[in-house]
Amino acid sequence: MSSTAADPAILQAAWREGGQALRAGRADEALALFSRIIEGGQPNAAVWIGVAMAHRALDNRSAERRALEAALKLEPRNAHALLMAADSYAASGEAKSASAYYDAVVKLAGMGRIDPGLQGEVARAREMHARYSQVYEAHLRSALARHGIDRPEARRARKALDLLLGKTQLYLQQPMYFYYPELPNIEWAERADFPWMDDVEAATDDIRDELLKVLEEETAFEPYVEAVEGRPTFDNLGLLGNPAWSAFYLWKDGAVVEENAARCPKTMAALADVPLCKIPGRTPSVLFSLLRPGAHIPPHHGFMNSRYICHLPLIVPPDCAMRVGSETRPWTVGEACIFDDSIEHEAWNRNPEHLRVVMIFDVWRPELSTVERELISATLQAVDAYGEAPPTGD
């Protein structure tokens, strides 16, 4: 290297003149000037991008990519270099690589790491990525259609494909209090796996008739979210003491509410063979759950993942639905649904005039053995027994 090759003034002049030559369409001259900077030992990402632009103008695709690789080695998040790489792969028909680079630009924009002057290019990258994504999705679905992915028994494969394509989000069990390891992460359970639910559904009309009689008494329902004596209360859902979400309990905290159960004998009979999750002092809860017009239960997680929550819809006006994890479903009167409430879920009644009422009850996860159920119950009973006030004497 000569003594003048690394002179900052000379290198700065080469950078300035190289840019002017490139803008004037003199790609060979620009390349020679940028090469002088590289030979001087002071190339940065901008210089390599300039080299790539010169090679693109000279239709030297392989040299352009080598220059872009050098730029991205120095600055992996350089949006200009990523866009040029995406366009280069797109021009040569390499869809997978082009899509990956466009996607990188879109993600950088989402993180606020894009120069405002490139916003127009970002919009183009977003459009190109969406186009490639559609082609990619069509390719995968066509290939998998030959393997019967639309069959009912391929439900999990369809969910896996949606996750792969980024069309849905992964939601995991995150119980508020008690997590039991190694249980399958299932948002909505398959109704067909619970044959005992047939008898519950068959009693829908009788259960609904008993509900309607309870509804005649305005004070029968109480707010679902209540303060607990001896415990701090944080109204995270904004529903503490709010009658917008109200309940009429047949079982509460693991015990039958005798007065209420006596008013609903057919409902209690319909639940006789249900494998209710029985933990003294805690579960089951069996209740008529009422959402008033306009009510919304915000996203939240349930207490534990070792049970399923069951809904038997009884009064369902239009514009009512529930989301569990990635999937939203409306209720249909008489058609039970079963879900894991330790996965994020929310519900709403957007009907402006009518109530929505479902019967809710909790059952053991079928994967749990009898021994495991006993140990879960014993664990939570031991928790509850800790620190109890000693009995007082006369």
Short mmCIF file of C-alpha atoms in Angstrom, two decimals:
data_model
loop_
_atom_site.label_atom_id
_atom_site.label_comp_id
_atom_site.label_asym_id
_atom_site.label_seq_id
_atom_site.Cartn_x
_atom_site.Cartn_y
_atom_site.Cartn_z
CA MET A 1 0.00 0.00 0.00
CA SER A 2 1.40 3.40 -0.89
CA SER A 3 1.83 6.12 1.72
CA THR A 4 -0.99 8.10 0.13
CA ALA A 5 -3.44 5.25 -0.35
CA ALA A 6 -4.84 5.54 3.15
CA ASP A 7 -4.80 9.33 3.30
CA PRO A 8 -8.25 10.28 4.64
CA ALA A 9 -8.53 13.26 2.31
CA ILE A 10 -7.83 11.12 -0.74
CA LEU A 11 -10.27 8.45 0.38
CA GLN A 12 -12.97 11.06 1.07
CA ALA A 13 -12.44 12.48 -2.40
CA ALA A 14 -12.73 9.01 -3.89
CA TRP A 15 -16.02 8.49 -2.06
CA ARG A 16 -17.41 11.83 -3.26
CA GLU A 17 -16.29 11.38 -6.86
CA GLY A 18 -17.44 7.76 -6.92
CA GLY A 19 -20.92 8.82 -5.88
CA GLN A 20 -21.01 11.49 -8.57
CA ALA A 21 -19.85 9.00 -11.22
CA LEU A 22 -22.49 6.49 -10.14
CA ARG A 23 -25.27 9.07 -10.35
CA ALA A 24 -24.01 10.11 -13.79
CA GLY A 25 -24.18 6.53 -15.05
CA ARG A 26 -20.41 5.98 -15.18
CA ALA A 27 -20.45 2.68 -13.31
CA ASP A 28 -16.92 1.61 -14.33
CA GLU A 29 -15.44 4.86 -13.03
CA ALA A 30 -17.47 4.63 -9.80
CA LEU A 31 -16.30 1.08 -9.25
CA ALA A 32 -12.66 2.07 -9.66
CA LEU A 33 -13.03 4.90 -7.16
CA PHE A 34 -14.82 2.74 -4.57
CA SER A 35 -12.19 0.04 -5.07
CA ARG A 36 -9.54 2.63 -4.16
CA ILE A 37 -11.24 3.07 -0.78
CA ILE A 38 -11.37 -0.68 -0.25
CA GLU A 39 -7.68 -1.01 -1.14
CA GLY A 40 -6.98 1.80 1.32
CA GLY A 41 -8.29 -0.45 4.10
CA GLN A 42 -11.22 1.72 5.17
CA PRO A 43 -14.35 0.30 3.56
CA ASN A 44 -17.61 0.63 5.47
CA ALA A 45 -21.06 -0.71 4.62
CA ALA A 46 -21.88 2.37 2.54
CA VAL A 47 -18.81 1.81 0.37
CA TRP A 48 -19.70 -1.83 -0.24
CA ILE A 49 -23.26 -0.77 -1.12
CA GLY A 50 -21.77 1.67 -3.63
CA VAL A 51 -19.71 -1.19 -5.10
CA ALA A 52 -22.85 -3.32 -5.29
CA MET A 53 -24.74 -0.54 -7.08
CA ALA A 54 -21.91 -0.21 -9.61
CA HIS A 55 -21.89 -3.94 -10.27
CA ARG A 56 -25.69 -3.91 -10.65
CA ALA A 57 -25.37 -1.17 -13.27
CA LEU A 58 -22.77 -3.32 -15.03
CA ASP A 59 -25.12 -6.34 -14.82
CA ASN A 60 -22.63 -8.34 -12.77
CA ARG A 61 -25.02 -10.14 -10.43
CA SER A 62 -22.50 -12.36 -8.65
CA ALA A 63 -20.15 -9.46 -7.89
CA GLU A 64 -23.11 -7.38 -6.69
CA ARG A 65 -24.06 -10.08 -4.19
CA ARG A 66 -20.50 -10.44 -2.91
CA ALA A 67 -20.43 -6.71 -2.25
CA LEU A 68 -23.78 -6.84 -0.46
CA GLU A 69 -22.58 -9.76 1.65
CA ALA A 70 -19.58 -7.65 2.66
CA ALA A 71 -21.84 -4.73 3.55
CA LEU A 72 -24.15 -6.92 5.63
CA LYS A 73 -21.21 -8.54 7.38
CA LEU A 74 -20.31 -5.09 8.67
CA GLU A 75 -23.92 -3.97 9.28
CA PRO A 76 -26.35 -6.94 9.36
CA ARG A 77 -29.33 -4.58 9.86
CA ASN A 78 -28.51 -2.16 7.04
CA ALA A 79 -31.91 -1.73 5.41
CA HIS A 80 -30.50 -0.43 2.12
CA ALA A 81 -28.27 -3.50 1.70
CA LEU A 82 -31.10 -5.85 2.69
CA LEU A 83 -33.42 -4.27 0.14
CA MET A 84 -30.79 -4.52 -2.59
CA ALA A 85 -30.19 -8.19 -1.74
CA ALA A 86 -33.94 -8.84 -1.84
CA ASP A 87 -34.26 -7.18 -5.24
CA SER A 88 -31.25 -9.09 -6.55
CA TYR A 89 -32.70 -12.46 -5.60
CA ALA A 90 -36.12 -11.43 -6.90
CA ALA A 91 -34.62 -10.47 -10.28
CA SER A 92 -33.01 -13.89 -10.63
CA GLY A 93 -36.17 -15.77 -9.65
CA GLU A 94 -34.89 -17.03 -6.28
CA ALA A 95 -38.17 -16.60 -4.41
CA LYS A 96 -37.19 -18.11 -1.06
CA SER A 97 -34.15 -15.87 -0.61
CA ALA A 98 -35.94 -12.78 -1.93
CA SER A 99 -38.81 -13.30 0.49
CA ALA A 100 -36.41 -13.77 3.42
CA TYR A 101 -34.67 -10.45 2.74
CA TYR A 102 -37.92 -8.54 2.20
CA ASP A 103 -39.19 -10.03 5.45
CA ALA A 104 -36.05 -8.83 7.26
CA VAL A 105 -36.74 -5.27 6.08
CA VAL A 106 -40.37 -5.44 7.21
CA LYS A 107 -39.30 -6.70 10.65
CA LEU A 108 -36.72 -3.93 11.02
CA ALA A 109 -39.40 -1.38 10.16
CA GLY A 110 -41.62 -2.91 12.85
CA MET A 111 -38.81 -2.36 15.37
CA GLY A 112 -38.41 1.28 14.31
CA ARG A 113 -34.92 0.69 12.90
CA ILE A 114 -35.44 2.07 9.41
CA ASP A 115 -34.28 5.46 8.15
CA PRO A 116 -37.42 7.59 7.59
CA GLY A 117 -36.12 8.32 4.10
CA LEU A 118 -36.60 4.67 3.19
CA GLN A 119 -40.28 4.44 4.11
CA GLY A 120 -41.33 4.26 0.46
CA GLU A 121 -38.96 1.36 -0.07
CA VAL A 122 -40.23 -0.29 3.09
CA ALA A 123 -43.77 -0.15 1.72
CA ARG A 124 -42.53 -1.82 -1.45
CA ALA A 125 -40.74 -4.49 0.61
CA ARG A 126 -43.93 -5.14 2.55
CA GLU A 127 -45.89 -5.52 -0.67
CA MET A 128 -43.29 -7.85 -2.19
CA HIS A 129 -43.11 -9.98 0.95
CA ALA A 130 -46.90 -10.31 1.01
CA ARG A 131 -46.85 -11.37 -2.64
CA TYR A 132 -44.18 -14.01 -2.02
CA SER A 133 -46.03 -15.19 1.09
CA GLN A 134 -49.18 -15.82 -0.94
CA VAL A 135 -47.25 -17.82 -3.50
CA TYR A 136 -45.50 -19.78 -0.76
CA GLU A 137 -48.77 -20.54 1.03
CA ALA A 138 -50.40 -21.68 -2.20
CA HIS A 139 -47.42 -23.96 -2.87
CA LEU A 140 -47.59 -25.58 0.59
CA ARG A 141 -51.36 -26.00 0.62
CA SER A 142 -51.30 -27.53 -2.85
CA ALA A 143 -48.59 -29.98 -1.84
CA LEU A 144 -50.35 -30.95 1.39
CA ALA A 145 -53.77 -31.24 -0.25
CA ARG A 146 -52.42 -34.35 -1.96
CA HIS A 147 -51.82 -35.80 1.51
CA GLY A 148 -55.33 -35.06 2.76
CA ILE A 149 -54.66 -32.13 5.06
CA ASP A 150 -58.34 -31.14 4.84
CA ARG A 151 -59.45 -34.37 6.52
CA PRO A 152 -61.03 -33.97 10.00
CA GLU A 153 -58.25 -36.00 11.61
CA ALA A 154 -55.65 -33.57 10.22
CA ARG A 155 -56.76 -30.73 12.51
CA ARG A 156 -53.39 -30.48 14.28
CA ALA A 157 -51.51 -30.58 10.99
CA ARG A 158 -53.60 -27.63 9.76
CA LYS A 159 -52.78 -25.69 12.93
CA ALA A 160 -49.10 -26.49 12.47
CA LEU A 161 -49.28 -25.18 8.91
CA ASP A 162 -50.97 -21.96 10.04
CA LEU A 163 -48.21 -21.45 12.63
CA LEU A 164 -45.54 -22.13 10.02
CA LEU A 165 -47.10 -19.56 7.71
CA GLY A 166 -47.42 -16.98 10.48
CA LYS A 167 -51.19 -16.88 10.04
CA THR A 168 -51.77 -17.59 13.71
CA GLN A 169 -49.95 -17.05 16.98
CA LEU A 170 -48.69 -19.63 19.47
CA TYR A 171 -50.45 -19.41 22.84
CA LEU A 172 -49.15 -21.49 25.75
CA GLN A 173 -50.56 -22.58 29.08
CA GLN A 174 -49.84 -19.85 31.63
CA PRO A 175 -52.03 -20.56 34.66
CA MET A 176 -52.22 -17.82 37.23
CA TYR A 177 -51.34 -20.09 40.13
CA PHE A 178 -50.81 -23.83 39.64
CA TYR A 179 -49.04 -25.42 36.68
CA TYR A 180 -48.98 -29.19 36.23
CA PRO A 181 -46.17 -30.22 33.85
CA GLU A 182 -46.34 -32.12 30.57
CA LEU A 183 -50.03 -31.73 29.78
CA PRO A 184 -50.80 -31.16 26.07
CA ASN A 185 -51.17 -27.51 25.08
CA ILE A 186 -54.71 -27.67 23.65
CA GLU A 187 -56.81 -24.53 23.23
CA TRP A 188 -60.18 -26.06 22.32
CA ALA A 189 -60.59 -29.75 23.12
CA GLU A 190 -62.34 -32.05 20.67
CA ARG A 191 -65.98 -32.42 21.70
CA ALA A 192 -66.05 -36.01 20.38
CA ASP A 193 -63.49 -37.02 23.02
CA PHE A 194 -66.06 -36.44 25.80
CA PRO A 195 -68.97 -38.83 25.19
CA TRP A 196 -70.44 -38.13 28.63
CA MET A 197 -71.26 -34.66 27.32
CA ASP A 198 -74.07 -36.21 25.21
CA ASP A 199 -76.32 -36.44 28.27
CA VAL A 200 -75.57 -32.85 29.26
CA GLU A 201 -76.42 -31.56 25.80
CA ALA A 202 -79.58 -33.68 25.69
CA ALA A 203 -80.80 -31.88 28.82
CA THR A 204 -80.34 -28.40 27.31
CA ASP A 205 -84.05 -27.58 27.17
CA ASP A 206 -84.62 -28.64 30.78
CA ILE A 207 -81.58 -26.72 31.97
CA ARG A 208 -82.64 -23.65 30.02
CA ASP A 209 -86.15 -23.80 31.51
CA GLU A 210 -84.68 -23.82 35.02
CA LEU A 211 -82.39 -20.93 34.09
CA LEU A 212 -85.32 -18.85 32.81
CA LYS A 213 -87.11 -19.26 36.15
CA VAL A 214 -83.98 -18.11 37.99
CA LEU A 215 -83.74 -15.08 35.71
CA GLU A 216 -87.19 -13.99 36.84
CA GLU A 217 -85.56 -13.05 40.14
CA GLU A 218 -83.29 -10.06 39.49
CA THR A 219 -81.22 -10.55 42.66
CA ALA A 220 -80.43 -14.22 42.02
CA PHE A 221 -77.23 -13.39 40.16
CA GLU A 222 -74.14 -11.87 41.77
CA PRO A 223 -71.01 -10.33 40.21
CA TYR A 224 -68.63 -13.08 39.11
CA VAL A 225 -65.51 -11.21 40.26
CA GLU A 226 -65.62 -10.62 44.01
CA ALA A 227 -63.10 -9.62 46.64
CA VAL A 228 -61.80 -12.48 48.79
CA GLU A 229 -61.68 -11.94 52.52
CA GLY A 230 -58.13 -11.94 53.86
CA ARG A 231 -56.56 -11.50 50.45
CA PRO A 232 -55.37 -8.37 48.60
CA THR A 233 -57.49 -7.67 45.55
CA PHE A 234 -56.30 -6.19 42.27
CA ASP A 235 -59.03 -5.41 39.77
CA ASN A 236 -56.95 -6.30 36.72
CA LEU A 237 -59.96 -6.99 34.52
CA GLY A 238 -61.98 -3.99 35.63
CA LEU A 239 -64.82 -6.33 36.65
CA LEU A 240 -64.61 -6.39 40.44
CA GLY A 241 -68.16 -6.19 41.73
CA ASN A 242 -69.39 -5.45 38.22
CA PRO A 243 -72.76 -7.09 37.40
CA ALA A 244 -71.93 -6.98 33.68
CA TRP A 245 -70.48 -10.46 34.29
CA SER A 246 -72.64 -12.23 36.84
CA ALA A 247 -73.10 -15.75 38.17
CA PHE A 248 -75.68 -18.03 39.73
CA TYR A 249 -73.79 -20.87 41.43
CA LEU A 250 -74.96 -24.48 41.79
CA TRP A 251 -71.54 -25.51 43.05
CA LYS A 252 -69.07 -22.98 44.46
CA ASP A 253 -65.58 -23.54 45.88
CA GLY A 254 -66.03 -27.29 45.73
CA ALA A 255 -69.38 -27.49 47.52
CA VAL A 256 -72.99 -27.63 46.40
CA VAL A 257 -74.93 -24.41 46.96
CA GLU A 258 -77.92 -26.25 48.38
CA GLU A 259 -80.51 -23.49 48.00
CA ASN A 260 -79.63 -22.85 44.37
CA ALA A 261 -79.27 -26.54 43.51
CA ALA A 262 -82.76 -27.19 44.88
CA ARG A 263 -84.10 -24.72 42.31
CA CYS A 264 -82.45 -26.62 39.44
CA PRO A 265 -82.92 -30.35 40.04
CA LYS A 266 -82.86 -31.31 36.36
CA THR A 267 -79.62 -29.41 35.86
CA MET A 268 -78.03 -31.20 38.81
CA ALA A 269 -79.25 -34.55 37.46
CA ALA A 270 -77.73 -33.82 34.05
CA LEU A 271 -74.34 -33.35 35.72
CA ALA A 272 -74.49 -36.59 37.73
CA ASP A 273 -72.05 -38.52 35.52
CA VAL A 274 -69.75 -35.62 34.64
CA PRO A 275 -66.13 -36.05 35.89
CA LEU A 276 -66.16 -32.76 37.76
CA CYS A 277 -62.80 -31.52 38.99
CA LYS A 278 -63.25 -31.99 42.74
CA ILE A 279 -60.78 -30.28 45.06
CA PRO A 280 -62.34 -29.50 48.47
CA GLY A 281 -62.46 -25.79 49.10
CA ARG A 282 -61.68 -24.92 45.48
CA THR A 283 -63.48 -26.82 42.73
CA PRO A 284 -65.74 -27.59 41.05
CA SER A 285 -67.62 -24.47 40.18
CA VAL A 286 -70.90 -24.99 38.38
CA LEU A 287 -72.74 -21.84 37.46
CA PHE A 288 -74.94 -19.99 35.05
CA SER A 289 -72.63 -17.29 33.66
CA LEU A 290 -74.38 -14.14 32.46
CA LEU A 291 -72.92 -11.46 30.20
CA ARG A 292 -75.04 -8.35 29.91
CA PRO A 293 -75.36 -6.40 26.63
CA GLY A 294 -72.04 -4.82 25.69
CA ALA A 295 -70.05 -6.76 28.29
CA HIS A 296 -66.48 -7.78 27.51
CA ILE A 297 -64.27 -10.06 29.59
CA PRO A 298 -60.71 -8.93 28.71
CA PRO A 299 -57.92 -11.40 27.87
CA HIS A 300 -56.80 -13.34 30.94
CA HIS A 301 -55.58 -16.74 32.19
CA GLY A 302 -57.30 -19.19 34.51
CA PHE A 303 -56.16 -20.63 37.81
CA MET A 304 -54.61 -23.96 36.75
CA ASN A 305 -54.02 -26.15 33.71
CA SER A 306 -55.06 -29.50 35.18
CA ARG A 307 -58.72 -29.02 34.32
CA TYR A 308 -60.84 -28.13 31.33
CA ILE A 309 -63.63 -25.55 31.42
CA CYS A 310 -66.90 -26.59 29.80
CA HIS A 311 -69.60 -24.30 28.44
CA LEU A 312 -73.15 -25.35 27.65
CA PRO A 313 -74.67 -22.37 25.78
CA LEU A 314 -78.26 -21.63 26.88
CA ILE A 315 -79.08 -18.09 25.70
CA VAL A 316 -76.98 -16.78 22.84
CA PRO A 317 -78.01 -13.67 20.89
CA PRO A 318 -76.10 -12.55 17.80
CA ASP A 319 -72.67 -10.88 18.20
CA CYS A 320 -71.45 -13.09 21.04
CA ALA A 321 -68.21 -15.07 20.89
CA MET A 322 -65.17 -16.30 22.76
CA ARG A 323 -61.49 -16.44 21.86
CA VAL A 324 -59.20 -19.07 23.33
CA GLY A 325 -55.61 -18.64 22.19
CA SER A 326 -55.57 -18.20 18.44
CA GLU A 327 -59.14 -19.29 17.66
CA THR A 328 -62.42 -17.42 18.11
CA ARG A 329 -65.71 -19.32 18.18
CA PRO A 330 -69.32 -18.26 18.61
CA TRP A 331 -71.55 -20.17 21.02
CA THR A 332 -74.43 -22.24 19.70
CA VAL A 333 -77.30 -23.12 22.03
CA GLY A 334 -77.08 -26.75 23.12
CA GLU A 335 -73.62 -27.38 21.63
CA ALA A 336 -71.08 -27.77 24.41
CA CYS A 337 -67.49 -26.54 24.09
CA ILE A 338 -64.46 -27.48 26.16
CA PHE A 339 -61.28 -25.44 26.52
CA ASP A 340 -58.15 -24.88 28.59
CA ASP A 341 -58.63 -21.62 30.45
CA SER A 342 -54.95 -21.48 31.45
CA ILE A 343 -54.40 -20.33 27.84
CA GLU A 344 -55.19 -16.66 27.21
CA HIS A 345 -58.88 -16.22 26.49
CA GLU A 346 -61.56 -13.55 26.35
CA ALA A 347 -65.32 -13.36 25.74
CA TRP A 348 -67.85 -10.74 24.74
CA ASN A 349 -71.52 -9.98 24.25
CA ARG A 350 -71.71 -7.20 21.67
CA ASN A 351 -75.46 -7.51 21.31
CA PRO A 352 -76.95 -4.16 22.40
CA GLU A 353 -80.15 -5.61 23.89
CA HIS A 354 -79.95 -9.23 25.01
CA LEU A 355 -78.23 -11.31 27.67
CA ARG A 356 -75.85 -14.14 26.92
CA VAL A 357 -75.96 -17.04 29.40
CA VAL A 358 -73.94 -20.26 29.41
CA MET A 359 -73.63 -22.96 32.04
CA ILE A 360 -70.00 -23.33 33.12
CA PHE A 361 -68.44 -26.30 34.89
CA ASP A 362 -64.91 -27.63 35.25
CA VAL A 363 -63.71 -31.19 34.69
CA TRP A 364 -60.43 -33.01 35.16
CA ARG A 365 -58.05 -33.20 32.23
CA PRO A 366 -58.50 -36.75 30.89
CA GLU A 367 -54.72 -37.24 30.67
CA LEU A 368 -54.47 -37.24 34.48
CA SER A 369 -54.48 -40.57 36.31
CA THR A 370 -56.47 -41.14 39.48
CA VAL A 371 -53.25 -40.88 41.50
CA GLU A 372 -52.35 -37.58 39.86
CA ARG A 373 -55.80 -36.15 40.53
CA GLU A 374 -55.50 -37.12 44.18
CA LEU A 375 -52.06 -35.53 44.44
CA ILE A 376 -53.16 -32.29 42.77
CA SER A 377 -56.07 -32.11 45.17
CA ALA A 378 -53.82 -32.87 48.14
CA THR A 379 -51.31 -30.22 47.05
CA LEU A 380 -53.89 -27.47 46.86
CA GLN A 381 -55.58 -28.53 50.08
CA ALA A 382 -52.18 -28.35 51.79
CA VAL A 383 -51.72 -24.86 50.37
CA ASP A 384 -55.09 -23.83 51.77
CA ALA A 385 -54.31 -25.34 55.19
CA TYR A 386 -51.12 -23.32 55.57
CA GLY A 387 -51.33 -20.46 58.04
CA GLU A 388 -54.94 -21.03 59.04
CA ALA A 389 -55.94 -19.23 62.20
CA PRO A 390 -55.99 -21.62 65.18
CA PRO A 391 -59.41 -22.35 66.66
CA THR A 392 -60.40 -19.98 69.43
CA GLY A 393 -61.45 -21.23 72.87
CA ASP A 394 -64.65 -20.35 74.66
#
